[in-house]
């Protein structure tokens, strides 16, 4: 990490803005937190003006609170009281929004425990607050951590779910109908064509499609995420679908399929998607680019 | 700023709070575009977010270029809008939709605003509507003009859901109800064009969007559209508009919604949990809905009570 130099005047000014004296936070600890944040943000040492601009943009009060809670054995009592009063209800509310009925409450509680630093390694308290660097608000950061843990838990539970029986599902329901011999071929063609067509979209278009179809966000939620008006989201989704349709049609014609066969290919994915899964298509696009590892704190 | 292949909480939170630089945001979006895990995390963050007022802070440059994508003949071959025969009636004295003199209506602010819980987004949709009309051939435009209203004394034109289009309209709800997301996406590819529900005054019309929580209304014959919140979450399939300010919409699970002011919507009670596929109406009080299995129910009190079609009841009995 590049070395970051901060002058005492800047630290003093930022400490005042952060109201660090509320929690009797040592200035040295606060300076260390500022340096860690800057080290993380800049790949090359910034000039003084750029550094000051960056540090001034941080959520300084939240950073001071996080420092006070995470510093020393047990942190600062007043800081913890403030955190419990302000942030814990938000954390529980976020957990309830993720899993209505309280199913994510234990996630919130375990997160709270990790923030406190119950994981005592070699006599040193390790609080999760060390990962907060003030670029976002503390509430948003807590929501991100909670969301990561929730998603990772759901994904690990899915891996343990038993596979469905072979005689259940649409195939079983229509077992009296003779199987369409072309269907597997058409499905495979559609899967491949869709994957290629989607890989040709911009990242933002794929993200929009993924959020709306794979993650089942509403237009409004997708718009909030992408900083778009939901009418724009709707219109952009329609545009992306049109682009994909045209691309898939071209690809299928390049496979020497006639119009009827192309219609049957599209019909395959509307009647019964079978193995077609937008999430898997997106994953396959990513796998072709670069392998990645799960990461969360 | 973005160490490692997957996004960490600090980055995700900075993204949510709009604290990333433009380059960082591009990089984050590029990663999230293809990473299902990170998409799931941001989706969870959005769901866990406390409700906030809508704030369209800024607009991406690319969002206004969608109309440049041409609708090729090849694409038209795979875009399928099926219209039930007999509903493509035009008013005998009506001019083509593009030349209809639109009754002057108060023009809302061109800005993106929220008024009375409705989202107003005219400028982008105007581009969309205009470009669609420019690029589509008259034959391609024809299916969009099928739901003209009957003379005032007669029931408004029934707009039954075209068979392929209904799955497209219901694709969203299928996904929301846990059905295969791929089928929802596939359905949306198959039939993306939804018929317009035109009132007795063709200037006023509605169209159903993929998100049943919203419909679109135009007061100028389809030149511009505004989003209206319907308050329902199940698929909408058909509608009827007996007058410029009245519109009935029906859909799956017995959902019936009614607007009597061309702006706000209310859910109307319906006793059956049956999928409704068609509706006809003479005014805000009188309407007849048709279930997917062909049963008909009528109301004359704005949906407070519903009666089954007496003819149907009679025909069901052998003697």
Coordinates of C-alpha atoms in Angstrom, one line a residue:
Chain A
X1 CA 0.0 0.0 0.0
X2 CA 1.3 3.4 -0.8
X3 CA 2.3 5.6 2.1
X4 CA 0.0 8.4 2.8
X5 CA 1.2 11.6 4.5
X6 CA -1.2 13.7 6.5
X7 CA -0.3 16.9 8.2
X8 CA -1.4 17.5 11.8
X9 CA -3.6 20.5 10.9
X10 CA -5.6 18.4 8.5
X11 CA -6.0 15.6 11.1
X12 CA -7.0 18.2 13.7
X13 CA -9.6 19.7 11.5
X14 CA -11.1 16.4 10.4
X15 CA -11.1 15.3 14.1
X16 CA -13.2 18.3 14.9
X17 CA -15.6 17.7 12.0
X18 CA -15.9 14.1 13.2
X19 CA -16.6 15.1 16.8
X20 CA -14.1 12.6 17.9
X21 CA -14.0 14.1 21.4
X22 CA -17.5 12.8 22.0
X23 CA -16.1 9.4 22.4
X24 CA -12.8 10.4 23.8
X25 CA -11.3 8.9 20.7
X26 CA -7.5 9.3 20.6
X27 CA -6.4 11.4 17.7
X28 CA -3.8 8.9 16.8
X29 CA -6.4 6.2 16.4
X30 CA -8.5 8.5 14.2
X31 CA -5.5 9.5 12.1
X32 CA -4.7 5.8 11.6
X33 CA -8.2 5.2 10.4
X34 CA -8.0 8.1 8.0
X35 CA -4.7 6.8 6.7
X36 CA -6.1 3.3 6.2
X37 CA -9.0 4.7 4.3
X38 CA -6.8 6.7 2.0
X39 CA -4.4 3.8 1.5
X40 CA -7.3 1.7 0.3
X41 CA -8.7 4.4 -2.0
X42 CA -5.5 5.4 -3.8
X43 CA -3.3 3.0 -5.8
X44 CA -0.6 5.7 -6.1
X45 CA 0.2 8.3 -3.4
X46 CA -2.1 11.3 -3.9
X47 CA -1.1 14.9 -3.8
X48 CA -2.0 16.9 -0.7
X49 CA -5.0 18.6 -2.4
X50 CA -6.5 15.3 -3.6
X51 CA -5.9 13.7 -0.3
X52 CA -7.6 16.5 1.6
X53 CA -10.6 16.4 -0.8
X54 CA -10.9 12.7 -0.4
X55 CA -10.7 12.7 3.4
X56 CA -13.1 15.6 3.7
X57 CA -15.7 13.7 1.7
X58 CA -15.7 10.8 4.1
X59 CA -18.5 10.2 6.6
X60 CA -16.3 11.4 9.4
X61 CA -18.7 11.1 12.3
X62 CA -19.5 7.6 11.3
X63 CA -15.8 6.8 11.0
X64 CA -15.1 8.3 14.4
X65 CA -17.9 6.3 15.9
X66 CA -16.7 3.1 14.3
X67 CA -13.2 3.8 15.5
X68 CA -14.4 4.4 19.0
X69 CA -16.5 1.2 19.0
X70 CA -13.7 -0.9 17.6
X71 CA -10.7 0.5 19.4
X72 CA -9.2 -1.0 22.6
X73 CA -10.7 -3.7 24.7
X74 CA -14.4 -3.4 24.5
X75 CA -14.4 0.0 22.8
X76 CA -15.8 3.1 24.2
X77 CA -19.0 2.6 26.3
X78 CA -20.6 5.9 25.2
X79 CA -19.8 5.1 21.6
X80 CA -21.4 1.7 21.9
X81 CA -24.5 3.1 23.6
X82 CA -24.8 5.5 20.7
X83 CA -24.3 2.8 18.1
X84 CA -26.9 0.5 19.8
X85 CA -29.4 3.3 20.0
X86 CA -29.0 4.5 16.4
X87 CA -27.8 1.6 14.3
X88 CA -29.1 -1.6 15.8
X89 CA -32.7 -0.9 15.1
X90 CA -31.8 -0.1 11.5
X91 CA -29.9 -3.4 11.4
X92 CA -32.8 -5.3 12.6
X93 CA -35.1 -3.5 10.3
X94 CA -32.9 -4.4 7.4
X95 CA -32.8 -8.0 8.5
X96 CA -36.6 -8.2 8.7
X97 CA -36.8 -6.7 5.2
X98 CA -34.5 -9.4 3.9
X99 CA -36.4 -12.2 5.6
X100 CA -39.9 -11.2 6.8
X101 CA -40.7 -13.0 10.0
X102 CA -37.4 -12.6 11.7
X103 CA -35.4 -15.3 9.9
X104 CA -32.4 -13.0 9.4
X105 CA -32.4 -11.7 13.0
X106 CA -29.7 -14.2 14.0
X107 CA -27.6 -12.9 11.1
X108 CA -28.0 -9.4 12.5
X109 CA -27.1 -10.6 16.0
X110 CA -24.0 -12.5 14.8
X111 CA -23.0 -9.4 12.9
X112 CA -23.4 -7.3 16.0
X113 CA -21.2 -9.8 17.9
X114 CA -18.5 -9.5 15.2
X115 CA -18.7 -5.8 15.3
X116 CA -18.1 -5.9 19.1
X117 CA -15.2 -8.2 18.5
X118 CA -16.0 -11.4 20.3
X119 CA -13.5 -13.2 18.1
X120 CA -10.6 -12.8 20.4
X121 CA -7.5 -14.1 18.6
X122 CA -4.3 -14.3 20.7
X123 CA -5.7 -11.9 23.2
X124 CA -6.5 -9.2 20.7
X125 CA -10.0 -8.1 20.1
X126 CA -10.8 -8.1 16.4
X127 CA -13.7 -6.0 15.6
X128 CA -15.4 -6.0 12.2
X129 CA -15.3 -2.2 12.4
X130 CA -11.7 -2.3 11.1
X131 CA -13.2 -2.9 7.6
X132 CA -15.2 0.3 7.7
X133 CA -13.4 3.2 6.0
X134 CA -16.0 5.9 5.9
X135 CA -16.6 6.1 2.1
X136 CA -20.3 5.3 2.7
X137 CA -22.5 5.9 5.7
X138 CA -22.2 3.4 8.5
X139 CA -25.8 2.3 8.0
X140 CA -25.2 1.5 4.4
X141 CA -22.1 -0.4 5.2
X142 CA -23.9 -2.5 7.8
X143 CA -26.6 -3.2 5.3
X144 CA -24.0 -4.3 2.8
X145 CA -22.3 -6.7 5.3
X146 CA -25.7 -8.1 6.3
X147 CA -26.7 -8.6 2.7
X148 CA -23.5 -10.4 2.0
X149 CA -24.0 -12.8 4.8
X150 CA -27.6 -13.4 3.9
X151 CA -26.8 -14.1 0.3
X152 CA -23.9 -16.4 1.2
X153 CA -26.1 -18.3 3.6
X154 CA -28.8 -18.7 1.0
X155 CA -26.4 -19.8 -1.6
X156 CA -24.8 -22.4 0.7
X157 CA -28.2 -23.7 1.7
X158 CA -29.2 -24.1 -1.9
X159 CA -26.1 -26.2 -2.5
X160 CA -27.4 -28.6 0.2
X161 CA -30.9 -28.8 -1.1
X162 CA -31.8 -32.3 -2.6
X163 CA -32.3 -32.5 -6.3
X164 CA -36.0 -32.7 -7.4
X165 CA -37.3 -36.2 -8.3
X166 CA -37.1 -37.0 -11.9
X167 CA -40.8 -37.8 -12.1
X168 CA -41.9 -34.4 -10.9
X169 CA -42.4 -31.1 -12.7
X170 CA -43.7 -30.3 -16.1
X171 CA -42.2 -33.3 -17.7
X172 CA -44.2 -35.6 -15.4
X173 CA -47.3 -33.6 -15.9
X174 CA -47.2 -34.1 -19.6
X175 CA -45.8 -37.6 -19.5
X176 CA -48.6 -38.8 -21.6
X177 CA -47.5 -36.6 -24.5
X178 CA -44.8 -37.9 -26.7
X179 CA -41.5 -36.1 -26.1
X180 CA -40.6 -33.6 -28.8
X181 CA -37.4 -35.0 -30.3
X182 CA -36.2 -31.5 -31.4
X183 CA -36.8 -29.9 -28.1
X184 CA -33.4 -30.6 -26.5
X185 CA -31.7 -29.4 -29.6
X186 CA -33.8 -26.2 -29.7
X187 CA -33.2 -25.6 -26.0
X188 CA -29.5 -26.0 -26.4
X189 CA -29.5 -23.7 -29.4
X190 CA -31.4 -21.1 -27.4
X191 CA -29.2 -21.4 -24.4
X192 CA -26.1 -20.8 -26.5
X193 CA -27.6 -18.0 -28.6
X194 CA -28.9 -16.2 -25.5
X195 CA -25.5 -16.5 -23.8
X196 CA -23.8 -15.0 -26.9
X197 CA -26.4 -12.3 -27.3
X198 CA -26.2 -11.3 -23.7
X199 CA -22.4 -11.2 -23.7
X200 CA -22.6 -8.7 -26.5
X201 CA -24.7 -6.3 -24.4
X202 CA -23.0 -3.6 -22.4
X203 CA -22.3 -4.4 -18.8
X204 CA -24.9 -2.0 -17.6
X205 CA -27.6 -3.6 -19.8
X206 CA -26.7 -7.0 -18.5
X207 CA -26.8 -5.7 -14.9
X208 CA -30.2 -4.2 -15.5
X209 CA -31.5 -7.4 -16.9
X210 CA -30.0 -9.4 -14.1
X211 CA -31.4 -7.1 -11.4
X212 CA -34.9 -7.2 -12.9
X213 CA -35.2 -10.8 -14.1
X214 CA -32.7 -12.8 -12.1
X215 CA -32.9 -10.9 -8.8
X216 CA -36.6 -10.0 -9.3
X217 CA -36.2 -6.4 -8.3
X218 CA -39.0 -4.1 -9.3
X219 CA -38.6 -1.3 -11.8
X220 CA -38.3 1.2 -9.0
X221 CA -35.7 -0.8 -7.1
X222 CA -33.7 -1.4 -10.2
X223 CA -33.9 2.3 -11.0
X224 CA -32.6 3.2 -7.5
X225 CA -29.7 0.9 -7.9
X226 CA -28.7 2.2 -11.3
X227 CA -29.7 5.9 -10.6
X228 CA -32.2 5.7 -13.4
X229 CA -35.9 6.7 -13.5
X230 CA -38.0 3.6 -13.5
X231 CA -39.6 4.6 -16.8
X232 CA -36.1 4.6 -18.2
X233 CA -35.5 1.2 -16.7
X234 CA -38.6 -0.1 -18.3
X235 CA -37.6 1.4 -21.7
X236 CA -34.0 0.1 -21.5
X237 CA -35.2 -3.4 -20.6
X238 CA -37.4 -3.4 -23.6
X239 CA -34.5 -2.2 -25.7
X240 CA -32.3 -4.9 -24.4
X241 CA -34.9 -7.6 -25.1
X242 CA -35.3 -6.3 -28.6
X243 CA -31.5 -6.4 -29.2
X244 CA -31.4 -9.9 -27.8
X245 CA -34.3 -11.1 -29.9
X246 CA -32.6 -9.8 -33.1
X247 CA -29.3 -11.2 -32.2
X248 CA -30.7 -14.6 -31.3
X249 CA -32.7 -14.6 -34.5
X250 CA -29.6 -13.9 -36.5
X251 CA -27.7 -16.6 -34.7
X252 CA -30.4 -19.2 -35.3
X253 CA -30.6 -18.3 -39.0
X254 CA -26.8 -18.7 -39.2
X255 CA -27.5 -22.3 -37.9
X256 CA -29.6 -22.8 -41.0
X257 CA -32.9 -22.9 -39.0
X258 CA -35.9 -21.8 -41.0
X259 CA -38.6 -19.5 -39.7
X260 CA -40.8 -22.3 -38.3
X261 CA -37.8 -23.7 -36.4
X262 CA -36.9 -20.3 -35.0
X263 CA -40.4 -19.9 -33.8
X264 CA -40.2 -23.3 -32.1
X265 CA -37.0 -22.3 -30.4
X266 CA -38.6 -19.3 -28.9
X267 CA -41.7 -21.3 -28.0
X268 CA -39.4 -23.7 -26.1
X269 CA -38.4 -21.1 -23.6
X270 CA -41.9 -19.7 -23.2
X271 CA -43.7 -22.9 -22.6
X272 CA -41.1 -24.4 -20.3
X273 CA -37.8 -22.8 -19.8
X274 CA -36.2 -26.1 -18.7
X275 CA -32.6 -25.5 -17.9
X276 CA -32.8 -21.9 -19.1
X277 CA -31.8 -19.7 -16.2
X278 CA -30.8 -16.1 -16.6
X279 CA -28.5 -16.3 -13.6
X280 CA -26.7 -19.2 -15.1
X281 CA -26.3 -17.4 -18.4
X282 CA -24.8 -14.4 -16.6
X283 CA -22.5 -16.8 -14.6
X284 CA -21.3 -18.4 -17.8
X285 CA -20.5 -15.1 -19.3
X286 CA -18.4 -14.2 -16.3
X287 CA -16.7 -17.6 -16.2
X288 CA -15.6 -17.1 -19.8
X289 CA -13.9 -13.8 -18.8
X290 CA -12.2 -14.6 -15.5
X291 CA -12.5 -16.9 -12.6
X292 CA -13.6 -15.3 -9.4
X293 CA -13.7 -16.1 -5.7
X294 CA -16.4 -15.3 -3.3
X295 CA -15.4 -12.7 -0.9
X296 CA -17.1 -11.1 2.1
X297 CA -16.0 -9.9 5.4
Chain B
X1 CA -10.5 0.5 -4.6
X2 CA -12.0 -2.7 -5.7
X3 CA -9.6 -5.4 -4.5
X4 CA -10.2 -9.0 -5.5
X5 CA -12.7 -10.3 -8.0
X6 CA -15.9 -9.9 -6.0
X7 CA -17.1 -6.7 -4.5
X8 CA -16.5 -6.1 -0.8
X9 CA -18.9 -4.4 1.6
X10 CA -17.0 -1.1 1.5
X11 CA -17.3 -0.9 -2.3
X12 CA -20.9 -2.1 -2.3
X13 CA -21.8 0.5 0.3
X14 CA -20.0 3.3 -1.5
X15 CA -21.8 2.3 -4.7
X16 CA -25.1 2.4 -2.9
X17 CA -24.4 5.8 -1.5
X18 CA -23.2 7.1 -4.8
X19 CA -19.7 7.7 -3.5
X20 CA -17.7 6.1 -6.3
X21 CA -16.0 8.0 -9.0
X22 CA -17.3 7.5 -12.5
X23 CA -14.4 5.1 -13.4
X24 CA -15.0 3.1 -10.2
X25 CA -18.7 2.9 -10.8
X26 CA -18.1 1.6 -14.4
X27 CA -15.8 -1.0 -13.0
X28 CA -18.2 -2.1 -10.3
X29 CA -21.1 -2.3 -12.8
X30 CA -19.0 -4.3 -15.2
X31 CA -18.2 -6.8 -12.4
X32 CA -21.8 -6.9 -11.1
X33 CA -23.2 -7.3 -14.6
X34 CA -21.8 -10.9 -14.7
X35 CA -21.5 -11.8 -11.1
X36 CA -24.7 -13.4 -9.8
X37 CA -23.5 -13.4 -6.2
X38 CA -22.7 -9.6 -6.3
X39 CA -26.0 -9.0 -8.0
X40 CA -27.8 -11.0 -5.3
X41 CA -26.0 -8.9 -2.6
X42 CA -26.9 -5.5 -4.2
X43 CA -30.5 -6.8 -4.7
X44 CA -30.6 -7.7 -1.0
X45 CA -29.2 -4.3 -0.1
X46 CA -31.9 -2.6 -2.1
X47 CA -34.6 -4.7 -0.5
X48 CA -33.2 -4.0 3.0
X49 CA -33.1 -0.3 2.3
X50 CA -35.4 1.9 4.3
X51 CA -38.0 3.5 2.0
X52 CA -36.7 6.8 0.6
X53 CA -38.1 9.5 -1.6
X54 CA -37.3 9.0 -5.2
X55 CA -34.4 11.1 -6.3
X56 CA -33.4 10.8 -9.9
X57 CA -30.0 12.3 -9.4
X58 CA -28.6 12.1 -12.8
X59 CA -29.0 10.5 -16.2
X60 CA -26.6 8.2 -18.0
X61 CA -25.7 9.3 -21.5
X62 CA -26.6 6.0 -23.0
X63 CA -30.1 5.9 -21.7
X64 CA -31.4 8.1 -24.5
X65 CA -30.0 6.1 -27.4
X66 CA -32.3 3.2 -27.3
X67 CA -34.5 4.5 -30.0
X68 CA -31.6 4.2 -32.5
X69 CA -32.0 0.4 -32.5
X70 CA -34.0 -0.4 -35.6
X71 CA -36.8 -2.9 -35.6
X72 CA -35.6 -5.2 -38.5
X73 CA -37.9 -7.3 -40.5
X74 CA -36.1 -10.4 -39.0
X75 CA -36.9 -9.2 -35.6
X76 CA -40.5 -8.6 -36.6
X77 CA -40.7 -12.2 -37.7
X78 CA -40.0 -13.4 -34.1
X79 CA -42.0 -10.7 -32.4
X80 CA -45.4 -12.2 -32.1
X81 CA -48.5 -10.3 -31.1
X82 CA -51.6 -12.4 -31.5
X83 CA -54.8 -10.5 -31.7
X84 CA -58.2 -12.2 -31.4
X85 CA -60.1 -11.8 -34.6
X86 CA -63.0 -9.4 -34.5
X87 CA -61.4 -6.9 -32.2
X88 CA -59.5 -4.9 -34.9
X89 CA -62.4 -2.6 -35.5
X90 CA -61.8 1.0 -36.1
X91 CA -64.3 3.6 -35.5
X92 CA -65.8 4.4 -38.9
X93 CA -65.2 8.0 -38.6
X94 CA -61.8 7.8 -37.0
X95 CA -58.7 9.1 -38.7
X96 CA -55.5 7.1 -38.4
X97 CA -54.1 7.3 -34.9
X98 CA -51.1 9.5 -35.9
X99 CA -53.4 12.2 -37.3
X100 CA -56.1 12.3 -34.6
X101 CA -56.7 15.8 -33.3
X102 CA -55.8 15.5 -29.7
X103 CA -58.0 17.4 -27.3
X104 CA -55.9 19.9 -25.4
X105 CA -55.0 18.6 -22.0
X106 CA -53.0 20.4 -19.3
X107 CA -49.4 19.7 -20.1
X108 CA -47.5 18.5 -17.0
X109 CA -44.1 19.7 -16.3
X110 CA -41.5 18.0 -18.5
X111 CA -39.4 17.3 -15.5
X112 CA -39.4 14.0 -13.8
X113 CA -41.6 14.4 -10.8
X114 CA -43.7 12.5 -8.4
X115 CA -47.2 13.9 -8.1
X116 CA -49.8 12.2 -5.8
X117 CA -47.8 9.0 -5.9
X118 CA -47.6 8.8 -9.6
X119 CA -44.4 8.8 -11.6
X120 CA -44.3 11.1 -14.5
X121 CA -41.8 10.3 -17.2
X122 CA -42.8 11.9 -20.4
X123 CA -39.7 12.9 -22.3
X124 CA -38.0 9.5 -22.4
X125 CA -41.2 7.7 -23.3
X126 CA -42.0 10.3 -25.9
X127 CA -38.8 9.4 -27.6
X128 CA -39.6 5.7 -27.3
X129 CA -43.2 6.2 -28.7
X130 CA -42.1 8.4 -31.5
X131 CA -39.3 6.2 -32.6
X132 CA -41.5 3.2 -32.6
X133 CA -43.9 4.9 -34.8
X134 CA -41.2 6.1 -37.1
X135 CA -39.6 2.8 -37.5
X136 CA -42.5 0.4 -37.6
X137 CA -44.2 -0.2 -40.9
X138 CA -48.0 0.5 -41.0
X139 CA -48.5 -3.3 -40.9
X140 CA -46.5 -3.5 -37.7
X141 CA -48.4 -0.5 -36.3
X142 CA -51.7 -2.1 -37.1
X143 CA -51.8 -4.5 -34.1
X144 CA -51.3 -1.6 -31.8
X145 CA -54.5 0.0 -33.0
X146 CA -56.9 -2.8 -32.4
X147 CA -58.7 -1.7 -29.2
X148 CA -60.9 1.1 -30.5
X149 CA -63.9 1.8 -28.3
X150 CA -67.4 1.1 -29.5
X151 CA -70.1 3.9 -29.7
X152 CA -70.9 5.2 -26.2
X153 CA -74.1 3.3 -25.9
X154 CA -72.5 0.0 -26.5
X155 CA -70.0 -1.8 -24.2
X156 CA -66.4 -0.7 -24.8
X157 CA -64.2 -2.9 -27.0
X158 CA -63.1 -6.0 -25.2
X159 CA -59.4 -6.5 -25.2
X160 CA -58.8 -10.1 -24.5
X161 CA -55.3 -11.0 -23.8
X162 CA -53.6 -12.4 -26.9
X163 CA -52.4 -15.9 -26.1
X164 CA -48.7 -15.4 -26.5
X165 CA -48.8 -11.9 -25.1
X166 CA -50.5 -13.1 -21.9
X167 CA -47.5 -15.2 -20.9
X168 CA -45.4 -12.2 -21.7
X169 CA -47.4 -10.0 -19.4
X170 CA -47.5 -12.7 -16.8
X171 CA -43.8 -13.3 -17.0
X172 CA -43.0 -10.9 -14.3
X173 CA -45.5 -12.3 -11.9
X174 CA -44.3 -15.9 -12.7
X175 CA -40.9 -14.8 -11.6
X176 CA -42.2 -13.1 -8.5
X177 CA -44.2 -16.1 -7.6
X178 CA -41.1 -18.3 -7.7
X179 CA -41.6 -19.8 -11.2
X180 CA -38.6 -20.3 -13.4
X181 CA -37.0 -16.9 -14.0
X182 CA -35.8 -18.2 -17.3
X183 CA -39.4 -18.7 -18.4
X184 CA -40.2 -15.1 -17.4
X185 CA -37.3 -13.8 -19.4
X186 CA -38.1 -16.1 -22.3
X187 CA -41.7 -14.9 -22.3
X188 CA -40.6 -11.3 -22.4
X189 CA -38.5 -12.0 -25.5
X190 CA -41.3 -13.7 -27.2
X191 CA -44.0 -11.0 -27.1
X192 CA -42.9 -7.6 -26.0
X193 CA -45.6 -5.6 -27.6
X194 CA -48.7 -5.1 -25.5
X195 CA -52.0 -3.9 -27.0
X196 CA -53.2 -0.5 -26.1
X197 CA -56.5 0.0 -24.3
X198 CA -58.0 2.9 -26.2
X199 CA -61.0 4.8 -24.7
X200 CA -64.0 6.2 -26.6
X201 CA -61.8 9.2 -27.1
X202 CA -58.7 7.8 -28.8
X203 CA -56.5 10.5 -27.2
X204 CA -56.9 8.7 -23.9
X205 CA -55.4 5.3 -23.8
X206 CA -53.6 2.9 -21.5
X207 CA -51.1 0.1 -21.8
X208 CA -50.1 -2.7 -19.5
X209 CA -46.4 -2.8 -18.6
X210 CA -44.3 -5.8 -17.6
X211 CA -44.5 -4.6 -14.0
X212 CA -48.1 -4.9 -12.9
X213 CA -47.6 -2.3 -10.2
X214 CA -47.6 0.2 -13.0
X215 CA -49.6 0.9 -16.2
X216 CA -49.0 3.7 -18.7
X217 CA -51.5 6.3 -19.7
X218 CA -51.4 8.7 -22.6
X219 CA -53.7 11.7 -22.9
X220 CA -52.4 12.6 -26.4
X221 CA -53.0 9.5 -28.4
X222 CA -49.8 7.7 -27.5
X223 CA -47.3 10.5 -28.3
X224 CA -46.3 10.6 -24.6
X225 CA -47.0 8.2 -21.7
X226 CA -47.0 8.6 -18.0
X227 CA -46.6 5.9 -15.4
X228 CA -49.5 5.2 -13.1
X229 CA -49.3 3.1 -10.0
X230 CA -52.0 0.4 -9.8
X231 CA -51.2 -1.0 -6.3
X232 CA -51.4 -4.6 -7.6
X233 CA -48.7 -7.2 -7.8
X234 CA -50.3 -9.9 -9.9
X235 CA -50.3 -10.0 -13.7
X236 CA -52.6 -7.8 -15.6
X237 CA -54.0 -9.3 -18.8
X238 CA -56.7 -7.2 -20.3
X239 CA -58.6 -3.9 -20.1
X240 CA -61.4 -1.8 -21.3
X241 CA -61.9 1.9 -21.3
X242 CA -65.5 3.0 -21.9
X243 CA -64.6 6.7 -21.5
X244 CA -61.5 8.8 -21.4
X245 CA -61.3 8.9 -17.6
X246 CA -62.5 5.3 -16.9
X247 CA -60.5 2.2 -17.3
X248 CA -61.0 -1.4 -16.0
X249 CA -58.1 -3.8 -15.9
X250 CA -58.2 -7.4 -15.0
X251 CA -55.6 -10.1 -14.5
X252 CA -54.6 -13.3 -12.8
X253 CA -56.0 -14.4 -9.5
X254 CA -59.2 -12.4 -9.8
X255 CA -57.5 -9.1 -9.8
X256 CA -59.7 -6.2 -11.0
X257 CA -58.5 -2.6 -10.8
X258 CA -60.5 0.5 -11.8
X259 CA -59.6 4.1 -12.5
X260 CA -62.4 6.7 -12.7
X261 CA -60.2 9.7 -13.1
X262 CA -57.6 8.6 -15.6
X263 CA -54.9 8.9 -12.9
X264 CA -55.4 6.9 -9.8
X265 CA -56.4 3.2 -9.4
X266 CA -58.2 1.2 -6.8
X267 CA -58.5 -2.5 -6.4
X268 CA -62.1 -3.8 -6.9
X269 CA -63.1 -6.8 -5.0
X270 CA -63.9 -9.9 -6.9
X271 CA -65.1 -13.1 -5.3
X272 CA -63.4 -15.6 -7.5
X273 CA -59.7 -16.4 -7.4
X274 CA -59.8 -17.2 -11.1
X275 CA -57.6 -15.8 -13.8
X276 CA -59.5 -13.1 -15.7
X277 CA -58.6 -12.8 -19.3
X278 CA -61.1 -10.3 -20.7
X279 CA -63.3 -7.4 -19.6
X280 CA -65.9 -5.2 -21.3
X281 CA -67.5 -2.1 -19.7
X282 CA -70.0 0.6 -20.4
X283 CA -69.0 2.9 -17.6
X284 CA -67.4 3.1 -14.2
X285 CA -70.2 1.0 -12.7
X286 CA -71.0 -1.6 -15.3
X287 CA -68.6 -4.2 -16.5
X288 CA -68.4 -7.9 -17.4
X289 CA -65.3 -10.0 -16.9
X290 CA -64.4 -13.3 -18.3
X291 CA -62.4 -16.0 -16.6
X292 CA -59.9 -18.2 -18.2
X293 CA -62.3 -21.1 -18.2
X294 CA -65.0 -19.0 -20.0
X295 CA -67.2 -18.0 -17.1
X296 CA -68.6 -14.5 -17.1
X297 CA -69.4 -12.2 -14.2
X298 CA -71.1 -8.9 -14.3
X299 CA -71.3 -5.9 -12.0
X300 CA -73.5 -2.8 -12.1
X301 CA -72.3 -1.2 -8.9
X302 CA -68.6 -0.6 -9.7
X303 CA -67.5 -4.0 -8.5
X304 CA -69.2 -4.0 -5.1
X305 CA -71.1 -7.1 -6.2
X306 CA -70.7 -9.6 -9.0
X307 CA -73.2 -11.9 -10.6
X308 CA -72.6 -14.8 -12.9
X309 CA -74.0 -14.5 -16.4
X310 CA -77.6 -15.8 -16.1
X311 CA -77.5 -17.3 -19.6
X312 CA -74.5 -19.2 -18.5
X313 CA -76.3 -20.4 -15.4
X314 CA -79.3 -21.4 -17.4
X315 CA -77.3 -23.3 -20.0
X316 CA -75.4 -25.2 -17.3
X317 CA -78.6 -27.0 -16.1
X318 CA -79.8 -29.9 -18.3
X319 CA -83.5 -29.2 -17.8

